[in-house]
Amino acid sequence: MVKTKVLSLLFALFFSFFYYPINAIAGIYQSTGNGNYHQASTWVLIAGTGPAIPGNTDEVRILNGHVISATSSINIDILSVQTGGNLTLQTNGGLLQANSITVQSGGVIQGFDNLSGPGGRVDIANSGSGFTLLNEGTIRGGNPGGTLFISTANGSDLPCASNGASVTGINGQFVGGSDYGGVYIVSETIQMTNSLIEGGSGNAPNNDSGPVYIGGINITLNGSTFVTSGSNSAASGTAGTVSIVASNCNNSQGTLYVDSGVNITVGTPVVAACPGVLLYAGFSSTILGSVGPMGAIGCAYWDPPTLSLAGYANMKAINLDVAGDTLKASSLAPGVLALEAQDRLTISVQTLDLTGLQVGSPYFMAGREITINAADILLDDGVELEQLMEPAPNIQEEIHVQQLSVTPTLISTVHHGINPAIPIQLVSVGNVAIDNLEVKIWDSEGWLSGNSYSYNGPLAAGESINYQAIINVPPDMEYGSKTKLYVVIFVNGEATPVEASIFTLTRR
């Protein structure tokens, strides 16, 4: 009798562990043709069990030649857009949530195009830890002006925990909608190979074209990868900015690697306020590729503790500021023009390592002057600093640099019931702390969640303030209503030139 009970228990355990999951397996769906994502006729269940319309534990495959339109948000486990397939998010601000997304070569995820403008925004977010996105095709905002957001940071503009999330591009395109659509990619790990990341270009008077923001703990750009903000052909328009920030939320780590075939630049005209391009890494950064041109006024690169220029690295701007702990250029190829400023070049570091460089053509050049502030300058025996730079540098014993960068600049469309979270980052790109900093953020119409944001206190060199601007559109607002988001900064009680309106948000 006892043996019978034991055997019954073993059989019960066996079936509870093995038999039940077979009945509860998630469904695998594939598209039947063009159709609405949220209608049963669009899908056929090819494996497992599930409802008529795919749910958040299911897998979806959009097949070649099929255009699937989503009229509301999507929550799925696995999404695959195969070669020739298309997923168009028809609802502006509609959210695409998934644990795994693959876009094959020739596949497309996009916001809707709108001839009367603006085009549809694309929001992609993870629905759990371990999120993966592989893009071998195209992910883009709708034309014109549709913004592309890919965020796995749980509401932050920088990853604050190691959740294993990754965004990978292999021959992929990440593109903002034409005119002013921005591209924002945030994940713990970001790796782009032979890919294009580009803000929207076009003709948008009185507006900045599409910015690019890439934020992660480990960022690798290699192969023939191009990162560029949108150009603007309007007489009064300007190009967008590019920000690549490798850090976690408290800046204690983060690595950025830019390979030799990579090109990072802003569009034309190059008149963006500082920085046209901002590169930041909390731990180390290696630049082998081409970065620039970056903008007109005091464009800054802050990389504590180590910035390495190697191979055929080239960084150029009108005014170029490099600040951090160590600038290492000993691995540059002979005669490479590594830092090139049309007007002024300023290097403010603890250690400037120029060992291993061959005398000949200059590695550092400025149209007007080069200023060096370093506690230690390392050179090979018999090599003079003047042989590596043109013109001969001014050596300063101590320079206190206090400078802030504010990103991003954006024009966006919002929809009632969708509360977009737009990251605002202020980085201290100087080499000394700002002791008395005050920041105020608010919007003209009161759409900002919490009404306003304020910060008072010191900000150490290399540290950042990260804020999420959550926009809530009041239900009684008419279509076409606008609000402007303002960021005002005071240093030692005086307003700085960073005071600006950085968003125009329009309800559709």
Coordinates of C-alpha atoms in Angstrom, one line a residue:
M1 CA 0.0 0.0 0.0
V2 CA 2.8 2.4 0.8
K3 CA 4.6 1.5 -2.4
T4 CA 1.5 2.2 -4.4
K5 CA 1.2 5.7 -2.8
V6 CA 4.9 6.4 -3.5
L7 CA 4.5 5.4 -7.2
S8 CA 1.3 7.5 -7.5
L9 CA 3.2 10.5 -6.1
L10 CA 6.1 10.0 -8.5
F11 CA 3.7 9.7 -11.4
A12 CA 2.0 12.9 -10.3
L13 CA 5.3 14.8 -10.0
F14 CA 6.4 13.5 -13.4
F15 CA 3.2 14.8 -15.1
S16 CA 3.2 18.1 -13.2
F17 CA 6.8 18.9 -14.4
F18 CA 6.7 17.5 -17.9
Y19 CA 3.2 17.0 -19.1
Y20 CA 1.6 20.2 -18.0
P21 CA 4.1 22.6 -19.7
I22 CA 3.4 20.8 -23.0
N23 CA -0.2 21.8 -22.8
A24 CA 0.7 25.3 -21.7
I25 CA 3.3 26.0 -24.4
A26 CA 3.1 29.5 -25.9
G27 CA 1.7 29.9 -29.4
I28 CA 3.8 30.5 -32.5
Y29 CA 1.9 32.7 -35.1
Q30 CA 2.7 33.7 -38.6
S31 CA 1.0 36.3 -40.7
T32 CA -1.5 35.3 -43.4
G33 CA -1.1 38.4 -45.5
N34 CA -1.6 42.2 -45.1
G35 CA -3.7 43.1 -42.2
N36 CA -4.4 44.6 -38.8
Y37 CA -2.1 43.2 -36.0
H38 CA -5.1 43.1 -33.6
Q39 CA -7.4 41.1 -35.8
A40 CA -7.6 37.3 -35.8
S41 CA -7.7 37.0 -39.6
T42 CA -4.2 38.3 -39.8
W43 CA -2.7 35.3 -38.0
V44 CA -2.4 31.5 -38.3
L45 CA -1.3 29.5 -35.3
I46 CA 1.4 27.1 -36.5
A47 CA 2.6 25.6 -33.1
G48 CA 1.6 25.5 -29.5
T49 CA -1.6 26.9 -28.1
G50 CA -3.0 30.3 -27.7
P51 CA -5.9 32.7 -28.4
A52 CA -6.9 34.0 -31.8
I53 CA -4.7 37.1 -31.5
P54 CA -1.1 36.7 -30.2
G55 CA -0.5 37.5 -26.5
N56 CA 2.4 38.6 -24.4
T57 CA 3.8 35.0 -24.0
D58 CA 3.6 34.2 -27.7
E59 CA 5.9 34.3 -30.8
V60 CA 5.0 36.3 -33.9
R61 CA 6.5 36.0 -37.4
I62 CA 5.7 38.5 -40.1
L63 CA 6.4 36.9 -43.4
N64 CA 7.9 38.2 -46.7
G65 CA 5.6 40.6 -48.5
H66 CA 3.2 41.1 -45.6
V67 CA 2.4 44.6 -44.2
I68 CA 1.0 44.4 -40.7
S69 CA -0.5 47.6 -39.2
A70 CA -0.8 48.0 -35.4
T71 CA -3.6 50.3 -34.3
S72 CA -2.7 50.1 -30.6
S73 CA 0.2 48.9 -28.5
I74 CA 1.8 45.5 -28.8
N75 CA 3.0 43.2 -26.0
I76 CA 4.7 40.0 -27.3
D77 CA 7.4 37.6 -26.2
I78 CA 9.3 37.1 -29.5
L79 CA 8.9 39.1 -32.7
S80 CA 10.5 38.3 -36.0
V81 CA 10.1 40.5 -39.1
Q82 CA 11.4 38.5 -41.9
T83 CA 12.9 39.6 -45.2
G84 CA 10.3 41.7 -47.1
G85 CA 8.0 41.9 -44.0
N86 CA 6.8 45.2 -42.6
L87 CA 5.3 46.2 -39.2
T88 CA 3.9 49.7 -39.2
L89 CA 2.8 51.3 -35.9
Q90 CA -0.3 53.2 -36.9
T91 CA -1.0 54.8 -33.5
N92 CA 1.4 57.6 -32.7
G93 CA 3.3 56.8 -29.5
G94 CA 2.0 53.2 -29.5
L95 CA 4.4 51.0 -27.6
L96 CA 6.0 47.8 -28.9
Q97 CA 7.0 45.6 -26.0
A98 CA 8.9 42.4 -26.4
N99 CA 11.6 40.2 -24.9
S100 CA 13.2 39.4 -28.2
I101 CA 13.0 41.3 -31.6
T102 CA 14.7 40.3 -34.8
V103 CA 14.4 42.3 -38.0
Q104 CA 15.9 40.4 -40.9
S105 CA 17.7 42.0 -43.9
G106 CA 14.9 43.7 -45.9
G107 CA 12.5 43.6 -43.0
V108 CA 11.1 46.9 -41.6
I109 CA 9.6 48.2 -38.4
Q110 CA 8.3 51.8 -38.8
G111 CA 6.0 54.5 -37.7
F112 CA 3.3 55.5 -40.1
D113 CA 4.1 58.0 -42.9
N114 CA 1.9 61.1 -42.9
L115 CA 1.8 63.5 -45.9
S116 CA 0.3 66.2 -43.8
G117 CA 2.9 65.5 -41.0
P118 CA 4.1 64.6 -38.6
G119 CA 4.9 61.0 -39.1
G120 CA 4.4 58.2 -36.5
R121 CA 6.8 57.7 -33.6
V122 CA 8.2 54.3 -32.8
D123 CA 8.6 53.2 -29.1
I124 CA 10.3 49.8 -28.5
A125 CA 10.8 48.6 -24.9
N126 CA 11.6 45.4 -23.2
S127 CA 8.9 43.5 -21.3
G128 CA 11.5 41.7 -19.1
S129 CA 15.1 41.3 -18.3
G130 CA 17.5 39.9 -20.9
F131 CA 15.9 41.8 -23.8
T132 CA 17.6 41.3 -27.1
L133 CA 17.1 43.2 -30.4
L134 CA 18.9 42.3 -33.6
N135 CA 18.4 44.6 -36.5
E136 CA 19.7 43.5 -39.9
G137 CA 17.0 45.5 -41.7
T138 CA 15.4 48.9 -41.0
I139 CA 13.8 50.4 -37.9
R140 CA 12.6 54.0 -38.5
G141 CA 10.3 56.7 -37.4
G142 CA 7.5 57.8 -39.8
N143 CA 8.0 60.6 -42.3
P144 CA 8.2 63.4 -41.5
G145 CA 9.5 63.9 -38.0
G146 CA 8.8 60.5 -36.5
T147 CA 11.1 59.8 -33.5
L148 CA 12.6 56.3 -32.9
F149 CA 13.0 55.3 -29.3
I150 CA 14.6 52.0 -28.3
S151 CA 14.8 51.8 -24.5
T152 CA 15.7 48.9 -22.2
A153 CA 16.5 51.1 -19.2
N154 CA 13.2 50.9 -17.3
G155 CA 12.4 54.6 -17.6
S156 CA 15.9 56.0 -17.4
D157 CA 18.0 57.4 -20.2
L158 CA 21.0 55.3 -18.9
P159 CA 21.0 51.7 -17.7
C160 CA 21.0 51.7 -13.9
A161 CA 21.3 47.9 -13.5
S162 CA 22.8 45.0 -15.3
N163 CA 19.6 43.5 -16.8
G164 CA 21.4 41.7 -19.7
A165 CA 19.7 43.8 -22.3
S166 CA 21.4 44.2 -25.7
V167 CA 20.7 46.0 -29.0
T168 CA 22.7 44.8 -32.0
G169 CA 22.8 46.2 -35.5
I170 CA 24.4 44.1 -38.3
N171 CA 24.1 45.9 -41.6
G172 CA 21.0 47.5 -39.9
Q173 CA 19.5 51.0 -40.2
F174 CA 18.2 53.0 -37.3
V175 CA 16.6 56.1 -38.7
G176 CA 14.5 59.1 -37.6
G177 CA 11.7 60.4 -39.7
S178 CA 12.6 63.0 -42.3
D179 CA 13.0 66.7 -41.3
Y180 CA 13.5 66.4 -37.5
G181 CA 13.0 62.8 -36.3
G182 CA 15.5 61.8 -33.6
V183 CA 17.0 58.4 -32.8
Y184 CA 17.4 57.3 -29.2
I185 CA 18.9 53.9 -28.4
V186 CA 19.4 52.9 -24.7
S187 CA 20.6 49.4 -23.5
E188 CA 23.1 47.8 -21.3
T189 CA 25.1 46.6 -24.3
I190 CA 25.0 48.2 -27.7
Q191 CA 27.0 46.8 -30.7
M192 CA 26.8 48.2 -34.2
T193 CA 28.6 46.6 -37.1
N194 CA 28.3 48.0 -40.6
S195 CA 25.2 49.9 -39.5
L196 CA 23.6 53.3 -40.0
I197 CA 22.3 55.4 -37.1
E198 CA 20.9 58.7 -38.5
G199 CA 18.6 61.5 -37.4
G200 CA 16.0 62.8 -39.9
S201 CA 17.2 65.2 -42.6
G202 CA 15.2 67.6 -44.5
N203 CA 14.0 71.2 -44.7
A204 CA 12.6 72.3 -41.4
P205 CA 12.8 76.2 -40.9
N206 CA 13.5 77.4 -37.3
N207 CA 14.0 73.8 -36.2
D208 CA 16.9 71.5 -35.5
S209 CA 17.1 68.4 -37.5
G210 CA 17.0 64.9 -35.9
P211 CA 19.4 64.3 -33.0
V212 CA 21.0 61.0 -32.2
Y213 CA 21.4 59.7 -28.6
I214 CA 23.1 56.4 -27.8
G215 CA 23.3 55.4 -24.1
G216 CA 24.7 52.1 -22.6
I217 CA 27.2 50.6 -20.3
N218 CA 29.2 48.9 -23.0
I219 CA 29.1 50.5 -26.5
T220 CA 31.0 49.1 -29.5
L221 CA 30.9 50.6 -32.9
N222 CA 32.8 48.8 -35.6
G223 CA 33.0 47.9 -39.3
S224 CA 31.7 50.6 -41.6
T225 CA 29.3 52.1 -39.1
F226 CA 28.0 55.7 -39.6
V227 CA 26.4 57.7 -36.8
T228 CA 25.2 61.1 -37.9
S229 CA 22.5 63.6 -37.0
G230 CA 20.1 65.0 -39.6
S231 CA 21.1 67.8 -42.0
N232 CA 18.9 70.8 -42.6
S233 CA 18.7 72.6 -45.9
A234 CA 16.3 75.4 -44.6
A235 CA 17.8 78.8 -44.4
S236 CA 17.1 79.1 -40.7
G237 CA 17.4 75.5 -39.8
T238 CA 20.3 73.7 -38.1
A239 CA 21.6 70.1 -37.9
G240 CA 20.9 68.0 -34.8
T241 CA 23.4 66.9 -32.2
V242 CA 25.0 63.5 -31.6
S243 CA 25.5 62.1 -28.0
I244 CA 27.2 58.8 -27.2
V245 CA 27.2 58.1 -23.5
A246 CA 28.8 54.9 -22.1
S247 CA 27.9 54.8 -18.4
N248 CA 25.6 53.4 -15.9
C249 CA 23.3 55.8 -13.9
N250 CA 26.0 56.7 -11.4
N251 CA 28.8 57.0 -13.9
S252 CA 31.1 54.5 -12.2
Q253 CA 31.6 52.3 -15.3
G254 CA 31.1 52.3 -19.0
T255 CA 33.3 51.6 -22.0
L256 CA 33.1 53.0 -25.5
Y257 CA 35.0 51.5 -28.5
V258 CA 35.0 53.2 -31.9
D259 CA 36.7 51.1 -34.6
S260 CA 38.8 52.4 -37.5
G261 CA 36.0 52.2 -40.1
V262 CA 33.5 54.2 -38.0
N263 CA 32.4 57.7 -38.8
I264 CA 30.6 59.9 -36.2
T265 CA 29.5 63.3 -37.3
V266 CA 26.7 65.9 -37.2
G267 CA 24.8 66.9 -40.3
T268 CA 25.1 70.2 -42.0
P269 CA 25.1 73.1 -41.4
V270 CA 27.5 72.6 -38.5
V271 CA 26.2 75.4 -36.2
A272 CA 24.8 73.3 -33.3
A273 CA 25.4 74.6 -29.8
C274 CA 28.0 72.8 -27.8
P275 CA 28.3 69.9 -28.1
G276 CA 27.7 69.1 -31.7
V277 CA 29.1 65.6 -30.7
L278 CA 29.4 64.5 -27.1
L279 CA 31.4 61.4 -26.3
Y280 CA 31.4 60.3 -22.7
A281 CA 32.6 57.1 -21.0
G282 CA 32.6 56.4 -17.3
F283 CA 35.6 54.0 -17.5
S284 CA 37.5 54.1 -20.8
S285 CA 37.1 55.1 -24.4
T286 CA 39.1 54.0 -27.5
I287 CA 38.8 56.0 -30.7
L288 CA 40.3 54.6 -33.9
G289 CA 37.8 56.0 -36.3
S290 CA 36.6 59.4 -37.5
V291 CA 34.6 61.7 -35.3
G292 CA 33.5 65.1 -36.5
P293 CA 32.9 67.8 -37.5
M294 CA 31.1 68.5 -34.3
G295 CA 29.8 72.0 -34.1
A296 CA 30.7 75.7 -33.8
I297 CA 31.2 76.6 -30.2
G298 CA 33.4 74.8 -27.6
C299 CA 32.5 71.2 -28.5
A300 CA 33.6 69.0 -25.7
Y301 CA 34.7 65.4 -25.1
W302 CA 34.8 64.2 -21.6
D303 CA 36.3 60.7 -20.9
P304 CA 37.4 59.9 -17.4
P305 CA 39.6 58.1 -16.7
T306 CA 41.2 57.1 -20.1
L307 CA 40.7 58.4 -23.6
S308 CA 42.8 56.5 -26.2
L309 CA 43.4 57.8 -29.7
A310 CA 44.8 54.9 -31.8
G311 CA 45.3 53.9 -35.4
Y312 CA 43.8 56.4 -37.8
A313 CA 41.7 58.2 -35.3
N314 CA 40.5 61.7 -36.3
M315 CA 38.4 64.1 -34.2
K316 CA 37.7 67.5 -35.6
A317 CA 35.6 70.6 -34.7
I318 CA 35.8 74.4 -34.9
N319 CA 36.6 74.5 -31.2
L320 CA 37.7 71.2 -29.6
D321 CA 38.0 70.7 -25.9
V322 CA 39.4 67.4 -24.4
A323 CA 39.2 67.0 -20.6
G324 CA 39.7 64.0 -18.3
D325 CA 42.3 62.0 -16.4
T326 CA 44.5 60.6 -19.2
L327 CA 44.7 61.2 -22.9
K328 CA 46.8 58.4 -24.5
A329 CA 47.9 58.8 -28.1
S330 CA 50.9 56.6 -28.3
S331 CA 49.3 54.0 -30.6
L332 CA 48.5 56.5 -33.4
A333 CA 49.6 55.6 -36.9
P334 CA 52.5 57.7 -38.2
G335 CA 51.5 61.2 -39.4
V336 CA 47.8 60.9 -38.5
L337 CA 46.1 64.2 -37.8
A338 CA 44.3 63.0 -34.7
L339 CA 42.8 66.2 -33.2
E340 CA 42.0 69.0 -35.6
A341 CA 40.4 72.3 -34.5
Q342 CA 39.6 75.0 -37.0
D343 CA 40.0 77.6 -34.3
R344 CA 41.1 76.5 -30.8
L345 CA 42.2 73.1 -29.4
T346 CA 42.3 72.8 -25.6
I347 CA 43.5 69.6 -23.8
S348 CA 43.0 69.6 -20.0
V349 CA 44.1 66.2 -18.5
Q350 CA 46.2 64.9 -15.7
T351 CA 48.4 62.8 -18.0
L352 CA 49.1 63.4 -21.7
D353 CA 50.9 60.3 -23.0
L354 CA 52.5 61.0 -26.4
T355 CA 55.2 58.3 -26.3
G356 CA 55.8 56.2 -29.4
L357 CA 54.8 59.0 -31.9
Q358 CA 57.2 59.5 -34.8
V359 CA 58.3 63.0 -35.5
G360 CA 57.1 64.4 -38.9
S361 CA 53.6 65.6 -39.7
P362 CA 51.7 67.1 -36.7
Y363 CA 49.3 64.9 -34.9
F364 CA 47.4 67.8 -33.3
M365 CA 46.5 71.0 -35.2
A366 CA 44.5 74.2 -34.6
G367 CA 43.9 77.2 -36.8
R368 CA 44.6 79.7 -34.0
E369 CA 46.0 78.1 -30.9
I370 CA 46.6 75.0 -28.9
T371 CA 46.5 75.1 -25.1
I372 CA 47.8 72.2 -23.0
N373 CA 47.1 71.8 -19.2
A374 CA 48.5 68.6 -17.9
A375 CA 50.3 67.6 -14.7
D376 CA 52.4 65.1 -16.7
I377 CA 53.4 65.1 -20.3
L378 CA 55.1 61.9 -21.5
L379 CA 57.4 62.1 -24.5
D380 CA 60.1 59.8 -26.0
D381 CA 63.7 61.0 -25.5
G382 CA 64.7 63.6 -27.9
V383 CA 61.1 64.5 -29.0
E384 CA 59.8 68.0 -28.3
L385 CA 56.1 68.8 -28.0
E386 CA 56.4 71.4 -30.7
Q387 CA 57.3 68.6 -33.2
L388 CA 53.9 66.9 -32.7
M389 CA 51.7 70.0 -32.7
E390 CA 51.0 72.9 -35.0
P391 CA 51.1 75.7 -33.9
A392 CA 53.4 75.3 -30.9
P393 CA 51.2 74.8 -27.8
N394 CA 50.8 77.2 -24.9
I395 CA 51.6 75.2 -21.8
Q396 CA 49.4 76.2 -18.8
E397 CA 50.1 75.1 -15.2
E398 CA 46.5 75.0 -14.3
I399 CA 43.2 75.7 -16.1
H400 CA 39.9 75.5 -14.3
V401 CA 37.3 74.5 -16.9
Q402 CA 33.6 74.7 -15.9
Q403 CA 31.3 73.7 -18.8
L404 CA 28.0 72.0 -19.2
S405 CA 26.4 70.1 -22.1
V406 CA 22.6 69.7 -22.3
T407 CA 21.1 67.0 -24.6
P408 CA 18.9 66.5 -26.5
T409 CA 17.2 69.0 -28.8
L410 CA 14.0 67.6 -30.0
I411 CA 10.7 68.4 -31.7
S412 CA 8.1 65.7 -30.9
T413 CA 4.5 64.9 -31.4
V414 CA 2.5 63.6 -28.4
H415 CA -0.9 61.9 -28.2
H416 CA -3.4 62.0 -25.3
G417 CA -3.2 58.9 -23.2
I418 CA 0.5 58.2 -24.2
N419 CA 3.0 59.7 -21.8
P420 CA 6.3 59.9 -23.5
A421 CA 9.5 59.9 -21.3
I422 CA 12.1 62.1 -22.9
P423 CA 15.6 61.9 -21.3
I424 CA 17.4 65.2 -20.5
Q425 CA 21.0 64.9 -19.5
L426 CA 23.4 67.6 -18.2
V427 CA 27.0 66.6 -18.2
S428 CA 29.8 68.5 -16.5
V429 CA 32.4 68.4 -19.3
G430 CA 34.9 70.6 -17.5
N431 CA 37.9 69.4 -15.5
V432 CA 36.8 70.9 -12.1
A433 CA 33.6 70.6 -10.1
I434 CA 30.8 73.2 -10.3
D435 CA 30.3 74.1 -6.7
N436 CA 27.0 76.0 -7.0
L437 CA 24.8 74.7 -9.7
E438 CA 21.0 75.3 -10.0
V439 CA 18.9 73.7 -12.7
K440 CA 15.2 74.4 -13.4
I441 CA 13.1 72.6 -16.0
W442 CA 9.5 73.4 -16.8
D443 CA 7.2 73.7 -19.7
S444 CA 5.0 76.6 -20.9
E445 CA 1.6 74.8 -20.7
G446 CA 2.0 72.6 -17.6
W447 CA 2.1 69.3 -19.5
L448 CA 5.2 68.2 -17.6
S449 CA 4.5 65.6 -15.0
G450 CA 5.2 67.1 -11.5
N451 CA 5.0 70.5 -13.2
S452 CA 8.7 71.2 -12.8
Y453 CA 12.1 69.9 -11.9
S454 CA 14.9 71.6 -9.9
Y455 CA 18.4 70.7 -8.8
N456 CA 20.6 72.5 -6.4
G457 CA 24.1 71.6 -5.4
P458 CA 27.6 70.7 -6.7
L459 CA 28.3 68.7 -9.8
A460 CA 31.7 67.0 -10.0
A461 CA 33.7 67.0 -13.2
G462 CA 32.5 64.2 -15.4
E463 CA 29.3 63.6 -13.5
S464 CA 25.8 64.0 -15.0
I465 CA 22.3 64.9 -14.0
N466 CA 19.7 62.6 -15.7
Y467 CA 16.1 63.6 -15.7
Q468 CA 13.0 62.0 -17.4
A469 CA 10.6 64.6 -18.8
I470 CA 7.3 62.8 -18.6
I471 CA 4.7 64.6 -20.8
N472 CA 1.0 64.3 -19.9
V473 CA -1.3 65.8 -22.5
P474 CA -4.5 67.2 -20.8
P475 CA -7.7 65.6 -22.3
D476 CA -9.2 69.0 -23.1
M477 CA -6.3 70.2 -25.3
E478 CA -7.1 70.8 -28.9
Y479 CA -5.2 69.0 -31.7
G480 CA -2.2 71.1 -32.7
S481 CA -1.7 72.6 -29.2
K482 CA 2.0 73.1 -28.3
T483 CA 4.1 73.3 -25.2
K484 CA 7.7 74.3 -24.9
L485 CA 10.1 72.7 -22.4
Y486 CA 12.7 75.0 -20.9
V487 CA 16.0 74.2 -19.2
V488 CA 17.6 77.1 -17.4
I489 CA 20.9 76.7 -15.6
F490 CA 22.5 79.0 -13.0
V491 CA 26.1 78.8 -12.0
N492 CA 27.0 80.8 -8.9
G493 CA 23.7 82.6 -9.2
E494 CA 24.1 83.7 -12.8
A495 CA 22.3 82.2 -15.8
T496 CA 24.6 80.4 -18.2
P497 CA 24.3 80.5 -22.0
V498 CA 22.8 77.0 -21.9
E499 CA 19.4 78.5 -21.1
A500 CA 17.2 77.3 -24.0
S501 CA 13.9 75.9 -25.1
I502 CA 14.8 72.4 -26.2
F503 CA 11.4 70.8 -27.0
T504 CA 8.4 71.7 -29.0
L505 CA 5.6 69.1 -28.3
T506 CA 2.5 69.1 -30.4
R507 CA -0.6 67.2 -29.7
R508 CA -2.0 65.3 -32.7

